[in-house]
Amino acid sequence: MRLLFKSFQKQLQLFSIVIVPITIPSSFLDLKYSKLPPNKVTLDKVISIRVDNTASPLFYKFNEVKQYNVVKVEGELEIERPLSSEEKDAYFQLGLVYEGNYRPNWFVRQMLPEWLLKVLSLNANYGVGRIDFLHVTNSNYRVDKNDNIRDIKMSYRTVGYFDNKLRFKFSEKLRKQKLLGLWFRADGDDHKAKFKTTIKKVELN
């Protein structure tokens, strides 16, 4: 019976992992940009990001790097001072950090910003290939663009909307590549906004 139970547990782990409610806060990396005041991040059963004319990256690193099929996210928003535009800032974006071949040498690393070094260090056994940002909008703003930094491809795409109670939910298919980590992005520094984004659930299948 015990062997059957362990086998069943292992099968469940292969198909689903729930990151929130938070059980391993040490897997989160709360950083700051060199010239900007950081967001205030609280990790207590949910992820709470308070933005007040601020911006900072929050990463989640996977202990086990593997491929997933679908990501599902739920959360909500409280606004005190709204974004006048979502061109540069965002109420919420989920960044998906995929494996790849970019592994800069020691000399190049000395010139890179801390946040990029953290992305490149999410797993010592893998390089980074791309980051896909899934954007949730509180307007009719539709983002669909591609960019790159160094040899890392970056894409931005609107996948969901806040409803009339400022809640959101989306489900998106993932690339057929291994995931190294997640980037929880909420920024308001360019438009002097003040709001709180709460991520209540993140599930990967």
Coordinates of C-alpha atoms in Angstrom, one line a residue:
M1 CA 0.0 0.0 0.0
R2 CA 2.8 2.4 0.9
L3 CA 4.6 1.7 -2.4
L4 CA 1.3 2.3 -4.3
F5 CA 0.8 5.6 -2.5
K6 CA 4.3 6.8 -3.2
S7 CA 3.9 5.9 -6.9
F8 CA 0.6 7.8 -7.0
Q9 CA 2.3 10.9 -5.4
K10 CA 5.1 10.7 -7.9
Q11 CA 2.6 10.6 -10.8
L12 CA 0.8 13.7 -9.4
Q13 CA 4.1 15.6 -9.1
L14 CA 4.8 14.9 -12.8
F15 CA 1.6 16.5 -13.9
S16 CA 1.0 19.4 -11.5
I17 CA 2.8 21.7 -9.2
V18 CA 1.1 24.5 -7.2
I19 CA 3.5 27.2 -6.2
V20 CA 1.0 29.4 -4.3
P21 CA 0.1 29.1 -1.4
I22 CA 3.8 29.6 -0.8
T23 CA 5.6 26.7 0.9
I24 CA 9.2 27.6 0.0
P25 CA 9.8 31.3 0.4
S26 CA 13.5 30.7 0.0
S27 CA 12.8 29.9 -3.7
F28 CA 11.8 33.5 -4.3
L29 CA 14.4 36.1 -5.2
D30 CA 13.3 39.7 -4.4
L31 CA 15.8 42.1 -6.0
K32 CA 16.0 45.8 -6.8
Y33 CA 17.2 47.9 -9.7
S34 CA 20.2 50.1 -9.0
K35 CA 18.5 53.5 -9.6
L36 CA 14.9 52.8 -8.6
P37 CA 13.1 52.4 -5.3
P38 CA 11.9 48.8 -5.0
N39 CA 8.3 47.4 -4.6
K40 CA 7.3 46.0 -1.2
V41 CA 6.8 42.3 -1.5
T42 CA 5.0 40.1 1.0
L43 CA 5.1 36.3 0.8
D44 CA 2.4 34.9 3.1
K45 CA 0.2 32.3 1.5
V46 CA -0.2 34.7 -1.5
I47 CA 2.3 36.9 -3.3
S48 CA 1.5 40.6 -2.6
I49 CA 3.4 43.3 -4.6
R50 CA 2.9 46.9 -3.4
V51 CA 3.8 49.5 -6.0
D52 CA 4.2 53.2 -5.2
N53 CA 6.1 54.9 -8.1
T54 CA 8.4 51.8 -7.8
A55 CA 9.7 48.8 -9.7
S56 CA 11.7 45.7 -8.9
P57 CA 12.0 42.2 -10.2
L58 CA 10.7 39.2 -8.2
F59 CA 11.8 35.7 -9.4
Y60 CA 10.9 32.2 -8.5
K61 CA 13.4 29.5 -9.2
F62 CA 12.5 25.8 -9.8
N63 CA 14.5 23.3 -7.9
E64 CA 13.6 20.7 -10.6
V65 CA 13.9 22.0 -14.2
K66 CA 11.4 20.4 -16.5
Q67 CA 8.9 21.0 -19.2
Y68 CA 5.3 21.9 -18.4
N69 CA 2.2 22.1 -20.7
V70 CA 0.0 24.8 -19.2
V71 CA 0.2 27.6 -16.6
K72 CA -2.8 28.9 -14.7
V73 CA -2.8 32.1 -12.7
E74 CA -5.4 33.9 -10.5
G75 CA -5.1 37.2 -8.6
E76 CA -6.6 40.6 -7.9
L77 CA -5.7 44.3 -8.0
E78 CA -6.2 47.3 -5.7
I79 CA -5.6 50.7 -7.3
E80 CA -4.9 54.0 -5.5
R81 CA -3.3 55.8 -8.3
P82 CA -3.8 54.2 -11.8
L83 CA -1.3 53.7 -14.6
S84 CA -1.9 56.3 -17.3
S85 CA -0.3 53.9 -19.7
E86 CA 0.7 50.2 -19.8
E87 CA 3.3 50.8 -22.5
K88 CA 6.3 50.7 -20.1
D89 CA 4.7 49.8 -16.8
A90 CA 2.4 46.9 -15.9
Y91 CA -0.2 45.9 -13.2
F92 CA 0.9 42.4 -13.7
Q93 CA 3.0 40.3 -16.1
L94 CA 4.1 36.7 -15.6
G95 CA 7.5 36.1 -17.1
L96 CA 8.4 32.5 -18.1
V97 CA 12.2 31.9 -18.1
Y98 CA 13.1 29.1 -20.5
E99 CA 16.3 27.1 -20.9
G100 CA 18.7 27.9 -23.7
N101 CA 22.3 28.3 -24.7
Y102 CA 23.2 31.7 -23.4
R103 CA 25.9 31.3 -20.7
P104 CA 28.2 34.4 -20.8
N105 CA 31.8 34.1 -19.7
W106 CA 33.3 35.6 -16.6
F107 CA 34.3 38.8 -18.3
V108 CA 30.9 39.5 -19.7
R109 CA 29.2 38.8 -16.3
Q110 CA 31.2 41.6 -14.7
M111 CA 29.3 44.1 -16.9
L112 CA 25.8 42.7 -16.5
P113 CA 23.2 44.1 -14.1
E114 CA 22.3 42.1 -11.0
W115 CA 18.8 41.2 -12.1
L116 CA 20.2 39.6 -15.3
L117 CA 22.8 37.8 -13.4
K118 CA 20.1 36.3 -11.2
V119 CA 18.1 35.2 -14.3
L120 CA 21.3 33.5 -15.6
S121 CA 21.9 31.9 -12.3
L122 CA 18.5 30.3 -11.7
N123 CA 20.0 27.0 -12.4
A124 CA 23.8 26.3 -12.6
N125 CA 23.3 23.4 -15.1
Y126 CA 21.3 25.4 -17.7
G127 CA 21.7 28.5 -19.9
V128 CA 18.9 30.8 -20.7
G129 CA 17.1 31.0 -24.1
R130 CA 14.1 33.3 -23.8
I131 CA 11.6 35.0 -21.5
D132 CA 7.9 35.2 -22.4
F133 CA 5.9 37.8 -20.6
L134 CA 2.2 37.2 -20.2
H135 CA 0.5 40.6 -19.7
V136 CA -2.8 41.2 -17.8
T137 CA -4.3 44.6 -18.7
N138 CA -6.8 46.9 -17.0
S139 CA -7.6 48.7 -20.3
N140 CA -7.9 47.8 -24.0
Y141 CA -4.1 47.8 -24.2
R142 CA -2.8 44.9 -26.3
V143 CA 0.9 44.2 -26.3
D144 CA 2.4 41.9 -28.9
K145 CA 6.1 42.5 -29.4
N146 CA 9.5 40.9 -29.4
D147 CA 12.8 42.2 -28.0
N148 CA 16.1 40.8 -26.8
I149 CA 18.8 41.5 -24.3
R150 CA 22.2 40.0 -25.1
D151 CA 21.3 36.6 -26.6
I152 CA 18.1 36.2 -24.7
K153 CA 14.9 36.5 -26.7
M154 CA 12.0 38.3 -25.0
S155 CA 8.4 38.4 -26.0
Y156 CA 5.3 40.3 -24.6
R157 CA 1.7 39.2 -25.1
T158 CA -1.6 40.2 -23.5
V159 CA -3.4 37.1 -22.2
G160 CA -6.0 38.4 -19.8
Y161 CA -8.0 41.3 -18.4
F162 CA -9.0 42.5 -14.9
D163 CA -12.8 42.2 -14.4
N164 CA -15.0 44.9 -12.9
K165 CA -13.9 43.8 -9.4
L166 CA -10.3 44.0 -10.5
R167 CA -9.8 40.2 -10.4
F168 CA -8.0 38.2 -13.1
K169 CA -7.6 34.6 -14.2
F170 CA -5.9 33.1 -17.2
S171 CA -4.6 29.8 -18.6
E172 CA -2.0 29.6 -21.3
K173 CA -0.1 26.9 -23.1
L174 CA 3.6 26.8 -22.7
R175 CA 6.5 26.2 -25.1
K176 CA 7.9 22.7 -25.4
Q177 CA 11.0 23.7 -23.5
K178 CA 12.1 23.4 -19.9
L179 CA 11.3 26.1 -17.4
L180 CA 14.0 27.5 -15.2
G181 CA 11.9 30.0 -13.3
L182 CA 9.2 32.6 -13.2
W183 CA 9.3 36.4 -13.1
F184 CA 6.4 38.2 -11.2
R185 CA 6.4 41.7 -12.6
A186 CA 4.4 44.7 -11.4
D187 CA 5.9 48.2 -12.2
G188 CA 4.7 51.7 -11.7
D189 CA 7.8 53.9 -11.8
D190 CA 7.4 55.5 -15.3
H191 CA 3.8 56.7 -14.6
K192 CA 4.0 57.3 -10.8
A193 CA 1.3 54.8 -10.1
K194 CA 0.3 53.3 -6.7
F195 CA -1.4 49.9 -6.5
K196 CA -1.2 46.4 -5.0
T197 CA -1.2 43.2 -7.1
T198 CA -1.9 40.0 -5.3
I199 CA -1.2 36.6 -7.0
K200 CA -3.4 34.0 -5.3
K201 CA -2.7 30.9 -7.4
V202 CA 0.0 29.7 -9.8
E203 CA -0.3 26.2 -11.1
L204 CA 1.7 24.4 -13.8
N205 CA 0.6 21.2 -15.4

